[in-house]
Amino acid sequence: MKKILYLLLTASIFTACNKLDVTPLSESSTGNFYSNQTELELAVNDLYRPEFWGNDSEFFTDNFWHRAQLGNAVTFGTMAADDGTALSLWTNSYKAIARVNSFLVNKDKAAANTAASVMTRLEAEMRLIRAYQYSRLVLHFGDVPLLTQPTALIDAGGVTRNNADEVLNFIFTELDFAAANLPISYGASDIKRLTKGAALAIKARTALYLKKWAVARDAAKAVIDLGSSVYSLHPNYSQLFLKAGETSKEIIISLPRDQAQQVFNGAAYVQDHAPRNAGGFGAQIPTRSMVDAYECTDGLPIDESPLYDPRVPFKNRDPRLTASIVEFGTQWLGYGYMPHPDSLTVWSSKENRRVSNRDNRAVAAFASFTGFLAKKGIDQSWVDRLAEDNDAIIFRFAEILLTYAEAKMELGEIDESVLNAINQVRARAYQVTVAQTTLYPAVTTMNANELRKIIIRERRVEFMMEGLRYMDLIRWRLAEKALTRPVIGLPDPAAQNRSKWPFPGVTPIDDDGIPDYSPFTADVKIIAQRNFDKSKQYLWPIPSIERIVNPSLTQNPNY
């Protein structure tokens, strides 16, 4: 199998991992640990945990919205030093870093009975994991303490923040070591772990986000140069995110989940995503802004394409739209999906009869307020089992291709390789080869400004629901625009002008891909108002509890 992060949850390992979690590894508490290869591997395995891996929440963005939550500290602009999300990221990252530091200091205790090649590989894994934690910290907090040795509690009060560039150089050095000492791939019978490609992918993303274009270009190119036998795009976009795609060569790092191993999301998560007709709540939903981001099949945005008709918004659109969001008038999870206020019943392929349409707000008041439901990664097994255990993709090859294209574009190195990288991703969406340029909207422009707009749109639609949009908004300085626009929903059924269903006109979209719904006034409904404080929110606050314990930690501006 192709998975990178396996479920290392046999009874013995799970017990040992819990033991390590209860007593965080440090010099004082692990004097008798790290004495052999098994203990070294247990220490590494313990960092393949969900709390140490992951992309940002889609709810921090203009892509997604939750009916019951209305907003969060990011999208409401209320983030403060006591924010739980910021504290969780800070705490978990430094917990992982502390364990890596302890491992590196103590690993040589096992040198006499552990092969040197194994020692080097495990060290490379640990240094990669530490670099990944620092990458997440720098991207969210800016300057952070750079700890490379176990730190006793008595000394913690004097720890200060290191300059972000210093931390970034450390990250790159650690990832270079990992890339040089981790295998490109593993044998069919081996447990799949972190690889050379994983180290390079983390380096490429980190460099891109911090505008180190040459580093991003070179790291992405190094992944590409590993060859199609190692990484390639999955032939079917929609299948990639289902169980069938978990062994795909597109996946570079994924977080494994499995219901049998009790690593999965349960009924509440499933029902929040599922249609009400299928027993769900329709609560976690795509925004109109997300839907409007998908280009038409001519490669133009909806406000420029003659192919777009707001009365039939799914027609003539990028195939990733219907792969990611449920199309009106189609069967979904055994029931027709049609939020039109007059569609009081729908046909159920599951029940083989017409049933009350609970996904219509004229029937069920809490049906999707935006009118849209997510489809990407969801299948019939979700509602049949009331469980979701798809592996969570953290890095995949499509990101590498778009990273390479963007970095080259920003360096002024626009050439055929840039166009080819973007077009590979586009062609896959249409399930054709990159050479079949008449069958998909191939990018041909060499103009940097036009390419930048294309890449912004491409990343948004390609990675919808994968947690990359938030950091894109932050690094492009678009959060102050995108996250101050309201969330738009369908008017209440009694107020809906049927002649303007589902949407009253073509949405104006600016060069940054941000829509403007203000011209539609009463023909839309504002269901939530976002706010983003650009004076401070491009960085997260240093958690107040950390500064109480350690007054030497300075705070980010305006918190």
XYZ file of C-alpha atoms in Angstrom:
559
model
C 0.000 0.000 0.000
C 1.045 3.571 -0.656
C 0.041 5.140 2.657
C 2.792 7.070 4.350
C 1.409 7.276 7.885
C 0.101 3.888 8.902
C -2.090 3.079 11.855
C 0.550 1.945 14.280
C -2.071 0.821 16.735
C -1.502 -2.788 17.619
C -2.203 -3.495 21.275
C 1.433 -3.368 22.343
C 2.294 -0.224 20.418
C -0.882 1.551 21.458
C -0.155 0.830 25.104
C 3.399 2.037 24.786
C 2.336 5.157 22.932
C -0.141 6.012 25.639
C 2.592 5.551 28.192
C 4.792 7.980 26.303
C 1.942 10.455 26.062
C 1.223 10.435 29.777
C 4.885 10.910 30.632
C 6.330 13.239 27.981
C 9.789 12.158 26.975
C 12.564 14.145 28.685
C 15.973 13.439 30.071
C 14.660 13.121 33.614
C 11.799 10.741 32.865
C 13.366 8.493 30.233
C 16.607 7.382 31.755
C 15.911 3.745 30.995
C 14.235 4.297 27.650
C 15.798 4.286 24.143
C 17.873 1.231 24.996
C 17.087 -0.766 21.840
C 15.586 -0.552 18.369
C 12.088 -1.375 19.568
C 12.059 1.521 21.985
C 13.455 3.883 19.368
C 10.700 2.871 16.965
C 8.045 3.278 19.639
C 9.242 6.810 20.273
C 9.042 7.643 16.557
C 5.698 5.894 16.126
C 4.247 7.974 18.927
C 4.578 11.086 16.777
C 2.429 9.655 13.994
C -0.601 10.959 15.862
C -3.474 13.111 14.547
C -2.743 15.967 16.949
C 0.704 16.411 15.413
C -0.409 16.509 11.766
C -2.965 18.418 9.756
C -3.844 21.377 7.606
C -5.902 24.353 8.696
C -9.664 24.237 9.151
C -11.749 25.012 6.101
C -13.984 27.018 8.444
C -11.206 29.628 8.679
C -11.903 30.479 5.046
C -14.494 31.688 2.573
C -14.977 28.140 1.260
C -17.078 26.596 4.005
C -19.545 27.500 6.724
C -21.297 25.719 9.592
C -24.924 26.628 10.163
C -24.845 26.225 13.942
C -21.487 27.840 14.626
C -22.048 30.985 12.542
C -18.346 31.763 12.768
C -15.144 31.279 14.714
C -12.364 33.406 16.147
C -10.710 33.666 12.731
C -13.744 34.550 10.629
C -15.380 36.664 13.348
C -12.162 38.569 13.966
C -12.297 37.803 17.682
C -9.058 35.864 18.069
C -7.348 36.794 21.328
C -4.453 35.528 23.427
C -6.716 33.042 25.202
C -7.902 31.445 21.944
C -8.134 27.666 22.226
C -7.183 26.969 18.616
C -3.949 28.917 18.895
C -3.135 27.274 22.228
C -3.775 23.792 20.814
C -1.439 24.300 17.862
C 1.272 25.806 20.062
C 1.006 23.111 22.753
C 0.882 20.120 20.425
C 3.738 21.398 18.274
C 6.030 21.959 21.215
C 5.008 18.637 22.730
C 6.172 16.903 19.550
C 9.336 19.014 19.424
C 10.186 18.088 23.025
C 9.858 14.402 22.221
C 12.065 14.719 19.154
C 14.701 16.573 21.161
C 14.663 13.879 23.809
C 14.981 11.159 21.170
C 17.962 12.826 19.516
C 19.796 13.259 22.812
C 19.156 9.675 23.946
C 19.114 7.605 20.738
C 22.760 6.540 20.948
C 21.922 4.389 23.962
C 20.643 1.886 21.405
C 23.614 2.167 19.035
C 25.199 -1.084 20.224
C 22.180 -3.199 19.273
C 20.610 -1.235 16.413
C 21.855 -1.154 12.823
C 23.406 2.164 11.845
C 21.086 2.421 8.821
C 18.048 2.074 11.075
C 19.408 4.666 13.479
C 19.920 7.132 10.631
C 16.461 6.533 9.175
C 14.727 7.010 12.517
C 16.757 10.145 13.184
C 15.726 11.477 9.768
C 12.063 10.775 10.506
C 12.306 12.593 13.816
C 14.088 15.593 12.360
C 11.471 15.816 9.621
C 8.674 15.748 12.194
C 10.381 18.467 14.233
C 10.866 20.609 11.123
C 7.193 20.159 10.233
C 6.160 21.349 13.690
C 8.348 24.432 13.385
C 6.933 25.109 9.944
C 3.411 25.202 11.340
C 4.510 27.409 14.228
C 6.335 29.958 12.059
C 3.506 30.159 9.551
C 0.944 30.913 12.254
C 2.910 32.767 14.937
C 5.927 34.267 13.171
C 8.885 34.453 15.576
C 8.866 31.439 17.915
C 11.282 29.833 20.388
C 13.724 27.524 18.607
C 14.364 24.619 20.975
C 16.764 21.936 19.790
C 17.689 20.398 23.148
C 15.543 19.086 26.014
C 14.634 22.008 28.242
C 14.127 21.504 31.946
C 11.039 23.105 33.447
C 13.175 25.276 35.692
C 14.837 26.822 32.606
C 11.672 27.301 30.571
C 10.957 30.718 32.058
C 13.876 32.276 30.237
C 13.045 31.023 26.748
C 12.631 33.799 24.175
C 11.362 33.957 20.605
C 13.784 33.451 17.735
C 13.505 35.415 14.514
C 11.331 33.621 11.979
C 14.114 33.622 9.360
C 16.451 31.867 11.800
C 13.803 29.242 12.472
C 13.146 28.898 8.751
C 16.817 28.228 8.012
C 16.759 25.546 10.699
C 13.651 24.007 9.123
C 15.292 23.813 5.712
C 18.486 22.286 7.137
C 16.513 19.616 8.980
C 14.431 18.790 5.917
C 17.567 18.534 3.784
C 18.944 15.968 6.239
C 15.661 14.062 6.138
C 15.507 14.118 2.333
C 19.077 12.802 2.124
C 18.510 9.962 4.574
C 14.946 8.767 4.064
C 14.048 6.228 1.374
C 12.257 7.290 -1.780
C 9.731 4.512 -1.199
C 9.200 1.327 0.777
C 8.767 -2.280 -0.221
C 5.341 -3.799 -0.696
C 5.564 -5.696 2.595
C 7.015 -2.820 4.615
C 5.146 -0.445 6.878
C 5.058 2.796 4.945
C 6.568 5.725 6.743
C 7.828 9.200 5.936
C 9.898 9.442 2.771
C 12.316 11.637 0.887
C 9.329 13.047 -1.026
C 7.608 13.932 2.244
C 10.605 15.987 3.389
C 10.781 17.794 0.051
C 7.027 18.443 0.012
C 7.123 20.077 3.456
C 10.084 22.174 2.334
C 8.309 23.239 -0.863
C 5.118 24.286 0.930
C 6.919 26.106 3.720
C 9.113 27.997 1.266
C 6.176 28.906 -0.958
C 4.132 30.234 1.949
C 7.047 32.398 3.100
C 7.883 33.567 -0.445
C 11.226 31.839 -0.657
C 10.557 31.228 -4.311
C 13.843 29.626 -5.351
C 13.739 27.173 -2.449
C 10.116 26.296 -3.243
C 10.936 25.831 -6.925
C 13.886 23.545 -6.249
C 12.132 21.423 -3.622
C 9.062 20.969 -5.822
C 11.251 20.146 -8.822
C 13.081 17.543 -6.747
C 9.775 15.807 -6.001
C 8.782 15.926 -9.663
C 12.172 14.524 -10.649
C 11.603 11.438 -8.506
C 9.544 10.286 -11.446
C 6.068 9.002 -12.191
C 6.856 5.624 -10.665
C 6.966 7.384 -7.297
C 4.426 10.220 -7.603
C 1.816 10.943 -10.254
C -1.676 12.375 -10.439
C -4.525 9.994 -9.744
C -6.480 9.489 -12.973
C -9.857 10.262 -11.385
C -10.163 13.385 -9.210
C -13.322 12.381 -7.346
C -12.094 8.848 -6.599
C -8.840 10.103 -5.081
C -10.606 11.217 -1.902
C -12.518 7.972 -1.357
C -11.296 4.644 0.025
C -10.249 3.615 -3.460
C -7.753 6.460 -3.573
C -5.940 5.736 -0.328
C -3.155 3.839 -2.107
C -2.775 6.383 -4.922
C 0.663 7.484 -6.096
C -0.578 11.057 -5.792
C -0.473 10.921 -1.998
C 2.758 12.074 -0.367
C 1.632 12.288 3.268
C -1.743 11.145 4.556
C -3.182 10.636 8.003
C -4.645 7.139 8.203
C -8.048 6.513 9.706
C -9.891 3.260 10.134
C -13.152 2.487 11.915
C -11.983 -0.978 12.952
C -9.045 0.615 14.767
C -11.355 3.233 16.328
C -9.642 6.049 14.449
C -12.569 7.681 12.662
C -15.222 10.378 12.729
C -18.579 9.290 14.089
C -22.261 9.966 13.509
C -22.288 13.677 14.345
C -19.555 14.441 11.814
C -21.260 12.394 9.103
C -24.682 13.899 9.741
C -23.313 17.434 9.635
C -22.147 16.768 6.056
C -24.972 14.518 4.875
C -28.235 15.711 3.280
C -31.288 15.767 5.491
C -33.053 13.387 3.122
C -30.395 10.784 3.947
C -30.667 11.348 7.685
C -28.125 14.151 8.007
C -28.250 17.765 9.081
C -26.818 19.565 6.044
C -24.943 21.825 8.462
C -21.337 21.835 7.194
C -21.802 23.383 3.788
C -19.949 25.032 0.919
C -20.442 28.746 0.389
C -21.753 30.457 -2.703
C -18.307 32.021 -2.997
C -16.813 28.546 -3.317
C -19.272 27.553 -6.034
C -18.651 30.758 -7.961
C -14.885 30.121 -7.940
C -15.078 27.257 -10.442
C -14.365 28.366 -13.994
C -16.429 27.464 -17.010
C -15.243 24.852 -19.465
C -13.733 27.584 -21.636
C -11.306 28.390 -18.823
C -12.904 31.734 -18.009
C -14.395 32.815 -14.660
C -18.161 32.967 -14.542
C -18.329 36.755 -14.915
C -16.339 36.575 -18.159
C -17.583 33.381 -19.783
C -20.540 33.389 -22.219
C -21.153 29.784 -21.178
C -22.321 30.663 -17.670
C -26.009 30.835 -16.800
C -26.823 31.623 -13.128
C -30.148 29.769 -13.493
C -28.276 26.508 -14.165
C -25.026 27.123 -12.274
C -23.602 23.612 -12.648
C -23.779 23.600 -16.449
C -20.596 24.141 -18.511
C -18.387 24.242 -15.437
C -15.052 22.757 -14.417
C -15.747 19.058 -13.610
C -14.300 19.539 -10.136
C -17.457 21.481 -9.255
C -19.757 18.463 -9.562
C -17.054 16.228 -8.070
C -16.924 18.436 -4.978
C -20.434 19.883 -4.544
C -23.763 18.121 -5.067
C -25.397 19.184 -8.312
C -29.049 20.203 -8.201
C -31.408 17.592 -9.622
C -29.088 14.621 -9.141
C -29.354 11.538 -6.953
C -27.093 11.784 -3.909
C -26.746 9.120 -1.219
C -30.008 7.540 -2.328
C -32.134 10.689 -2.686
C -32.653 13.438 -5.187
C -31.088 16.733 -4.223
C -33.119 19.800 -5.130
C -33.298 22.853 -2.837
C -35.808 24.731 -5.025
C -38.509 26.075 -2.660
C -41.316 24.484 -4.704
C -39.749 21.011 -4.889
C -41.596 19.572 -1.915
C -40.916 15.941 -2.859
C -38.017 14.164 -4.564
C -37.410 10.728 -6.016
C -35.466 8.334 -3.817
C -33.462 5.661 -5.603
C -32.945 4.026 -2.213
C -36.642 3.794 -1.345
C -37.851 3.556 -4.972
C -40.539 6.181 -4.432
C -41.085 9.886 -4.024
C -40.439 11.165 -0.521
C -40.787 14.446 1.323
C -37.908 16.738 0.377
C -36.267 17.546 3.680
C -33.436 19.314 1.854
C -35.892 22.040 0.951
C -36.214 24.827 3.493
C -39.942 25.026 2.749
C -40.140 21.537 4.271
C -37.269 21.591 6.776
C -36.265 24.985 8.136
C -32.664 23.942 8.773
C -31.895 22.512 5.339
C -28.704 23.921 3.795
C -28.858 27.703 4.118
C -26.551 28.244 1.152
C -28.388 25.642 -0.913
C -25.221 23.600 -1.365
C -23.873 20.341 0.054
C -20.346 18.953 -0.005
C -19.688 15.860 -2.106
C -15.895 15.572 -2.192
C -14.671 12.483 -0.359
C -18.189 11.442 0.695
C -19.902 8.244 -0.419
C -22.782 5.948 0.493
C -20.754 4.179 3.185
C -20.794 7.341 5.305
C -24.544 7.303 5.890
C -24.820 3.510 5.873
C -22.304 3.209 8.741
C -22.677 6.690 10.264
C -18.897 6.702 10.225
C -16.187 8.430 8.191
C -12.729 6.926 8.105
C -11.234 8.173 4.850
C -7.534 8.847 5.174
C -6.878 12.584 5.528
C -4.555 13.807 2.793
C -1.992 16.286 4.106
C 0.275 16.592 1.044
C -0.298 15.364 -2.498
C 1.407 15.645 -5.853
C -1.033 18.169 -7.355
C 0.147 20.678 -4.741
C 3.742 20.089 -5.795
C 2.919 20.851 -9.425
C 1.121 24.093 -8.569
C 3.861 25.066 -6.124
C 6.461 24.624 -8.845
C 4.408 26.691 -11.285
C 3.808 29.510 -8.809
C 7.412 29.695 -7.636
C 8.726 29.803 -11.199
C 6.168 32.432 -12.121
C 7.137 34.646 -9.182
C 10.811 34.269 -10.094
C 10.103 35.500 -13.604
C 10.991 32.083 -15.038
C 7.808 31.470 -16.979
C 8.354 28.717 -19.518
C 6.661 25.613 -20.876
C 7.366 23.697 -17.669
C 5.192 26.188 -15.765
C 2.304 25.777 -18.181
C 2.752 22.014 -18.212
C 2.588 21.805 -14.416
C -0.699 23.748 -14.290
C -2.126 21.906 -17.275
C -1.399 18.502 -15.769
C -3.678 19.389 -12.872
C -6.340 20.850 -15.188
C -6.269 17.956 -17.635
C -6.715 15.427 -14.840
C -9.890 17.232 -13.779
C -11.274 16.535 -17.251
C -9.825 12.983 -17.244
C -7.755 13.604 -20.352
C -4.019 13.793 -20.983
C -2.169 17.064 -20.842
C -1.526 16.820 -24.599
C -5.275 16.730 -25.413
C -5.519 20.501 -25.305
C -8.790 20.649 -27.247
C -10.542 18.649 -24.510
C -9.804 20.926 -21.561
C -9.018 24.659 -21.089
C -5.246 24.478 -21.347
C -3.323 27.459 -20.022
C -1.226 29.108 -22.725
C -0.508 32.616 -21.431
C 3.014 33.614 -20.445
C 1.808 36.823 -18.773
C 2.720 36.797 -15.069
C -0.329 38.758 -13.921
C -2.693 36.463 -15.787
C -0.901 33.370 -14.530
C -1.110 34.610 -10.952
C -4.892 34.978 -11.243
C -5.153 31.512 -12.776
C -3.051 29.924 -10.012
C -5.119 31.618 -7.303
C -8.312 30.153 -8.810
C -6.711 26.804 -9.546
C -5.501 26.260 -5.995
C -8.872 27.167 -4.566
C -10.901 24.694 -6.615
C -8.309 21.922 -6.639
C -7.847 21.887 -2.856
C -11.386 22.639 -1.701
C -11.989 20.980 1.711
C -8.285 20.106 2.124
C -7.305 22.922 4.482
C -4.970 24.911 2.202
C -7.193 27.914 1.492
C -6.609 29.639 4.839
C -2.860 29.909 4.476
C -3.316 30.979 0.844
C -5.486 33.869 2.018
C -2.895 34.756 4.650
C 0.174 34.653 2.410
C -1.536 36.499 -0.456
C -2.823 39.102 2.031
C -6.357 38.427 0.798
C -7.866 37.551 4.175
C -8.724 41.201 4.854
C -10.874 41.137 1.727
C -12.248 37.583 1.554
C -12.979 37.314 5.278
C -14.805 40.614 5.580
C -17.445 39.695 2.988
C -20.686 38.172 4.304
C -21.728 34.558 3.853
C -24.530 34.546 1.285
C -27.466 32.147 1.348
C -30.685 31.593 -0.531
C -33.589 33.828 0.462
C -36.208 32.292 2.718
C -38.697 30.254 0.649
C -41.506 32.793 1.075
C -39.221 35.606 -0.076
C -37.552 33.741 -2.933
C -38.290 35.238 -6.352
C -38.847 32.051 -8.336
C -37.803 33.706 -11.584
C -34.403 34.399 -10.040
C -33.771 30.949 -8.597
C -31.191 29.821 -7.669
C -29.327 33.087 -8.136
C -30.420 36.448 -9.510
C -27.517 37.206 -11.815
C -23.871 36.802 -12.692
C -21.624 37.397 -9.695
C -18.931 40.044 -10.210
C -15.519 38.567 -9.336
C -12.379 40.649 -8.939
C -8.826 39.840 -10.033
C -8.156 38.085 -6.710
C -11.088 35.748 -7.254
C -13.208 37.403 -4.553
C -16.935 37.760 -5.404
C -19.125 40.758 -4.668
C -22.770 40.023 -3.811
C -23.740 43.567 -2.857
C -25.505 44.280 -6.198
C -28.092 41.563 -5.456
C -29.522 43.190 -2.286
C -32.860 41.558 -1.362
C -32.397 38.695 -3.835
C -29.870 37.106 -1.503
C -29.805 36.568 2.239
C -26.874 37.380 4.494
C -26.592 34.376 6.798
C -23.390 35.373 8.585
C -21.149 38.418 8.705
C -17.412 37.835 8.801
C -14.760 40.130 10.162
C -10.976 40.064 9.904
C -8.709 42.494 11.732
C -5.815 43.081 9.352
C -3.896 44.968 12.042
C -3.168 41.720 13.855
C -4.773 38.589 12.426
C -2.169 37.756 9.811
C -0.358 36.241 12.784
C -1.925 34.343 15.666
C -1.406 35.457 19.279
C 1.168 33.837 21.515
C -1.067 31.977 24.024
C -1.546 33.960 27.211
C -0.956 30.943 29.447
C 2.502 30.536 27.912
C 3.341 34.164 28.642
C 2.114 33.859 32.220
C 4.449 30.913 32.765
C 7.240 32.588 30.809
C 7.173 36.416 30.841
C 10.184 36.431 28.500
C 7.866 35.577 25.591
C 6.795 38.719 23.755
C 3.340 39.058 22.167
C 2.497 39.610 18.508
C 1.343 43.154 17.622
C -2.096 44.371 18.730
C -3.036 41.355 20.840
